């Protein structure tokens, strides 16, 4: 369904379920992403085991939200532009999935320097899409 690195495992019966699904998947992701960010930015002590686990969860979850932006599911914080510029939106999603994969791989090394190097570019892909496609 558009995004090549995305899971396409569900059919949503109701628009509100699609909205809830993508919001919740993104929220859970943000918590694991935030934990990695805190370690990458020195706000939390580096714990290699924790980083590894959070990276793995992030990698798995990164594929999930995009299937819940199907036709006719406008709403939530999503700008209608998502559905008008689906290819552009899918590009953003694919970039994020790729960076989340790199971040997960970096976390797996147990090397804080690698985590630091991978975190910024991943965060940038979140922001780039939000700037264009998300209402505040
Ligand atoms: C997060 C989160 C976002 C991104 C963004 C990165 O943890 O919830 O939306 O990172 O802040 O710039």
PDB file of C-alpha atoms and ligand atoms in Angstrom:
ATOM      1  CA  UNK A   1       0.000   0.000   0.000  1.00  0.00           C
ATOM      2  CA  UNK A   2       2.375   2.693  -1.108  1.00  0.00           C
ATOM      3  CA  UNK A   3       5.045   2.590   1.558  1.00  0.00           C
ATOM      4  CA  UNK A   4       7.484  -0.142   0.631  1.00  0.00           C
ATOM      5  CA  UNK A   5       8.923  -0.745   4.093  1.00  0.00           C
ATOM      6  CA  UNK A   6       5.525  -0.686   5.748  1.00  0.00           C
ATOM      7  CA  UNK A   7       3.485  -3.486   7.238  1.00  0.00           C
ATOM      8  CA  UNK A   8       0.198  -4.033   5.443  1.00  0.00           C
ATOM      9  CA  UNK A   9      -1.474  -6.484   7.728  1.00  0.00           C
ATOM     10  CA  UNK A  10      -4.717  -4.871   8.766  1.00  0.00           C
ATOM     11  CA  UNK A  11      -7.992  -3.640   7.340  1.00  0.00           C
ATOM     12  CA  UNK A  12      -9.622  -1.008   9.506  1.00  0.00           C
ATOM     13  CA  UNK A  13     -13.388  -1.220   9.766  1.00  0.00           C
ATOM     14  CA  UNK A  14     -13.839   2.293  11.038  1.00  0.00           C
ATOM     15  CA  UNK A  15     -11.940   5.510  10.367  1.00  0.00           C
ATOM     16  CA  UNK A  16     -11.761   6.129  14.101  1.00  0.00           C
ATOM     17  CA  UNK A  17      -9.967   2.802  14.543  1.00  0.00           C
ATOM     18  CA  UNK A  18      -7.391   3.718  11.884  1.00  0.00           C
ATOM     19  CA  UNK A  19      -6.828   7.080  13.595  1.00  0.00           C
ATOM     20  CA  UNK A  20      -6.532   5.471  17.021  1.00  0.00           C
ATOM     21  CA  UNK A  21      -4.179   2.832  15.663  1.00  0.00           C
ATOM     22  CA  UNK A  22      -1.755   5.244  14.011  1.00  0.00           C
ATOM     23  CA  UNK A  23      -1.803   7.667  16.951  1.00  0.00           C
ATOM     24  CA  UNK A  24      -1.152   4.910  19.455  1.00  0.00           C
ATOM     25  CA  UNK A  25       1.543   3.231  17.361  1.00  0.00           C
ATOM     26  CA  UNK A  26       3.279   6.596  16.947  1.00  0.00           C
ATOM     27  CA  UNK A  27       2.908   7.332  20.664  1.00  0.00           C
ATOM     28  CA  UNK A  28       4.448   4.031  21.740  1.00  0.00           C
ATOM     29  CA  UNK A  29       7.244   4.610  19.243  1.00  0.00           C
ATOM     30  CA  UNK A  30       7.885   8.081  20.616  1.00  0.00           C
ATOM     31  CA  UNK A  31       8.384   6.627  24.096  1.00  0.00           C
ATOM     32  CA  UNK A  32      11.039   4.165  22.921  1.00  0.00           C
ATOM     33  CA  UNK A  33      12.544   6.790  20.644  1.00  0.00           C
ATOM     34  CA  UNK A  34      12.622   9.229  23.554  1.00  0.00           C
ATOM     35  CA  UNK A  35      14.501   6.763  25.729  1.00  0.00           C
ATOM     36  CA  UNK A  36      17.164   6.424  23.015  1.00  0.00           C
ATOM     37  CA  UNK A  37      17.267  10.199  22.619  1.00  0.00           C
ATOM     38  CA  UNK A  38      17.780  10.751  26.335  1.00  0.00           C
ATOM     39  CA  UNK A  39      20.811   8.450  26.240  1.00  0.00           C
ATOM     40  CA  UNK A  40      22.107   9.905  22.981  1.00  0.00           C
ATOM     41  CA  UNK A  41      21.861  13.439  24.331  1.00  0.00           C
ATOM     42  CA  UNK A  42      23.258  12.672  27.767  1.00  0.00           C
ATOM     43  CA  UNK A  43      20.013  13.351  29.627  1.00  0.00           C
ATOM     44  CA  UNK A  44      20.031   9.755  30.824  1.00  0.00           C
ATOM     45  CA  UNK A  45      22.904   7.448  31.647  1.00  0.00           C
ATOM     46  CA  UNK A  46      23.831   5.163  28.771  1.00  0.00           C
ATOM     47  CA  UNK A  47      22.653   1.610  29.313  1.00  0.00           C
ATOM     48  CA  UNK A  48      23.637  -0.608  26.389  1.00  0.00           C
ATOM     49  CA  UNK A  49      21.056  -3.277  27.198  1.00  0.00           C
ATOM     50  CA  UNK A  50      18.224  -0.794  27.424  1.00  0.00           C
ATOM     51  CA  UNK A  51      19.338   0.905  24.220  1.00  0.00           C
ATOM     52  CA  UNK A  52      19.396  -2.440  22.422  1.00  0.00           C
ATOM     53  CA  UNK A  53      15.879  -3.305  23.577  1.00  0.00           C
ATOM     54  CA  UNK A  54      14.453   0.112  22.754  1.00  0.00           C
ATOM     55  CA  UNK A  55      16.120   0.032  19.354  1.00  0.00           C
ATOM     56  CA  UNK A  56      14.603  -3.357  18.588  1.00  0.00           C
ATOM     57  CA  UNK A  57      11.118  -2.209  19.611  1.00  0.00           C
ATOM     58  CA  UNK A  58      11.506   0.939  17.530  1.00  0.00           C
ATOM     59  CA  UNK A  59      12.559  -1.036  14.457  1.00  0.00           C
ATOM     60  CA  UNK A  60       9.525  -3.277  14.740  1.00  0.00           C
ATOM     61  CA  UNK A  61       7.063  -0.477  15.398  1.00  0.00           C
ATOM     62  CA  UNK A  62       8.428   1.787  12.669  1.00  0.00           C
ATOM     63  CA  UNK A  63       6.675  -0.241   9.993  1.00  0.00           C
ATOM     64  CA  UNK A  64       3.232  -0.149  11.582  1.00  0.00           C
ATOM     65  CA  UNK A  65       1.554   3.291  11.490  1.00  0.00           C
ATOM     66  CA  UNK A  66       1.596   3.838   7.719  1.00  0.00           C
ATOM     67  CA  UNK A  67      -0.984   1.180   6.910  1.00  0.00           C
ATOM     68  CA  UNK A  68      -3.449   3.173   9.012  1.00  0.00           C
ATOM     69  CA  UNK A  69      -3.358   6.191   6.663  1.00  0.00           C
ATOM     70  CA  UNK A  70      -5.569   4.508   4.074  1.00  0.00           C
ATOM     71  CA  UNK A  71      -8.050   6.225   1.782  1.00  0.00           C
ATOM     72  CA  UNK A  72     -10.847   8.023   3.588  1.00  0.00           C
ATOM     73  CA  UNK A  73      -9.206   8.048   7.014  1.00  0.00           C
ATOM     74  CA  UNK A  74      -8.549  11.779   7.209  1.00  0.00           C
ATOM     75  CA  UNK A  75      -8.676  13.120  10.737  1.00  0.00           C
ATOM     76  CA  UNK A  76      -6.841  13.356  14.032  1.00  0.00           C
ATOM     77  CA  UNK A  77      -3.753  15.527  13.772  1.00  0.00           C
ATOM     78  CA  UNK A  78      -3.238  14.580  10.137  1.00  0.00           C
ATOM     79  CA  UNK A  79      -3.344  17.333   7.573  1.00  0.00           C
ATOM     80  CA  UNK A  80      -5.498  16.507   4.525  1.00  0.00           C
ATOM     81  CA  UNK A  81      -2.340  17.021   2.434  1.00  0.00           C
ATOM     82  CA  UNK A  82      -1.314  13.486   3.406  1.00  0.00           C
ATOM     83  CA  UNK A  83      -4.025  12.129   1.114  1.00  0.00           C
ATOM     84  CA  UNK A  84      -3.473  14.755  -1.577  1.00  0.00           C
ATOM     85  CA  UNK A  85       0.272  14.160  -1.680  1.00  0.00           C
ATOM     86  CA  UNK A  86       0.425  10.486  -0.793  1.00  0.00           C
ATOM     87  CA  UNK A  87       3.666   9.869  -2.685  1.00  0.00           C
ATOM     88  CA  UNK A  88       5.411  12.625  -0.780  1.00  0.00           C
ATOM     89  CA  UNK A  89       4.002  11.330   2.510  1.00  0.00           C
ATOM     90  CA  UNK A  90       5.141   7.799   1.662  1.00  0.00           C
ATOM     91  CA  UNK A  91       8.634   9.161   0.909  1.00  0.00           C
ATOM     92  CA  UNK A  92       8.781  10.653   4.389  1.00  0.00           C
ATOM     93  CA  UNK A  93       7.547   7.422   5.962  1.00  0.00           C
ATOM     94  CA  UNK A  94      10.107   5.371   4.034  1.00  0.00           C
ATOM     95  CA  UNK A  95      12.922   7.676   5.092  1.00  0.00           C
ATOM     96  CA  UNK A  96      11.847   7.355   8.706  1.00  0.00           C
ATOM     97  CA  UNK A  97      11.667   3.556   8.488  1.00  0.00           C
ATOM     98  CA  UNK A  98      15.183   3.500   6.988  1.00  0.00           C
ATOM     99  CA  UNK A  99      16.593   5.764   9.728  1.00  0.00           C
ATOM    100  CA  UNK A 100      14.793   3.823  12.464  1.00  0.00           C
ATOM    101  CA  UNK A 101      16.454   0.695  11.063  1.00  0.00           C
ATOM    102  CA  UNK A 102      19.867   2.364  11.237  1.00  0.00           C
ATOM    103  CA  UNK A 103      19.174   3.623  14.740  1.00  0.00           C
ATOM    104  CA  UNK A 104      18.154   0.142  15.867  1.00  0.00           C
ATOM    105  CA  UNK A 105      21.314  -1.291  14.319  1.00  0.00           C
ATOM    106  CA  UNK A 106      23.419   1.382  16.022  1.00  0.00           C
ATOM    107  CA  UNK A 107      21.769   0.642  19.373  1.00  0.00           C
ATOM    108  CA  UNK A 108      22.515  -3.029  18.889  1.00  0.00           C
ATOM    109  CA  UNK A 109      26.261  -2.365  18.726  1.00  0.00           C
ATOM    110  CA  UNK A 110      26.288  -1.235  22.355  1.00  0.00           C
ATOM    111  CA  UNK A 111      28.443   1.720  21.314  1.00  0.00           C
ATOM    112  CA  UNK A 112      27.202   5.093  22.557  1.00  0.00           C
ATOM    113  CA  UNK A 113      29.064   6.973  19.809  1.00  0.00           C
ATOM    114  CA  UNK A 114      27.136   5.032  17.175  1.00  0.00           C
ATOM    115  CA  UNK A 115      23.843   5.673  18.973  1.00  0.00           C
ATOM    116  CA  UNK A 116      24.628   9.389  19.056  1.00  0.00           C
ATOM    117  CA  UNK A 117      25.505   9.441  15.362  1.00  0.00           C
ATOM    118  CA  UNK A 118      22.298   7.677  14.327  1.00  0.00           C
ATOM    119  CA  UNK A 119      19.858   9.511  16.588  1.00  0.00           C
ATOM    120  CA  UNK A 120      19.964  12.973  15.014  1.00  0.00           C
ATOM    121  CA  UNK A 121      19.198  11.867  11.439  1.00  0.00           C
ATOM    122  CA  UNK A 122      16.321   9.698  12.693  1.00  0.00           C
ATOM    123  CA  UNK A 123      14.843  12.576  14.723  1.00  0.00           C
ATOM    124  CA  UNK A 124      15.174  14.770  11.659  1.00  0.00           C
ATOM    125  CA  UNK A 125      12.958  12.426   9.641  1.00  0.00           C
ATOM    126  CA  UNK A 126      10.256  12.661  12.351  1.00  0.00           C
ATOM    127  CA  UNK A 127      10.404  16.434  12.291  1.00  0.00           C
ATOM    128  CA  UNK A 128      10.552  16.792   8.508  1.00  0.00           C
ATOM    129  CA  UNK A 129       7.255  14.932   8.116  1.00  0.00           C
ATOM    130  CA  UNK A 130       5.558  16.599  11.101  1.00  0.00           C
ATOM    131  CA  UNK A 131       6.479  20.055   9.762  1.00  0.00           C
ATOM    132  CA  UNK A 132       4.562  19.408   6.586  1.00  0.00           C
ATOM    133  CA  UNK A 133       1.841  16.896   7.416  1.00  0.00           C
ATOM    134  CA  UNK A 134       0.849  17.219  11.082  1.00  0.00           C
ATOM    135  CA  UNK A 135      -1.375  19.766  12.753  1.00  0.00           C
ATOM    136  CA  UNK A 136      -0.184  20.979  16.128  1.00  0.00           C
TER     137      UNK A 136
HETATM  138  C1  LIG B   1      10.023  12.246  19.399  1.00  0.00           C
HETATM  139  C2  LIG B   1       8.703  12.633  19.099  1.00  0.00           C
HETATM  140  C3  LIG B   1       8.719  13.292  17.934  1.00  0.00           C
HETATM  141  C4  LIG B   1      10.094  13.337  17.412  1.00  0.00           C
HETATM  142  C5  LIG B   1      10.557  14.724  17.104  1.00  0.00           C
HETATM  143  C6  LIG B   1      11.957  14.707  16.577  1.00  0.00           C
HETATM  144  O1  LIG B   1      10.388  11.607  20.377  1.00  0.00           O
HETATM  145  O2  LIG B   1       7.627  12.394  19.812  1.00  0.00           O
HETATM  146  O3  LIG B   1       7.709  13.797  17.306  1.00  0.00           O
HETATM  147  O4  LIG B   1      10.885  12.713  18.417  1.00  0.00           O
HETATM  148  O5  LIG B   1      10.501  15.489  18.256  1.00  0.00           O
HETATM  149  O6  LIG B   1      12.329  16.003  16.194  1.00  0.00           O
END
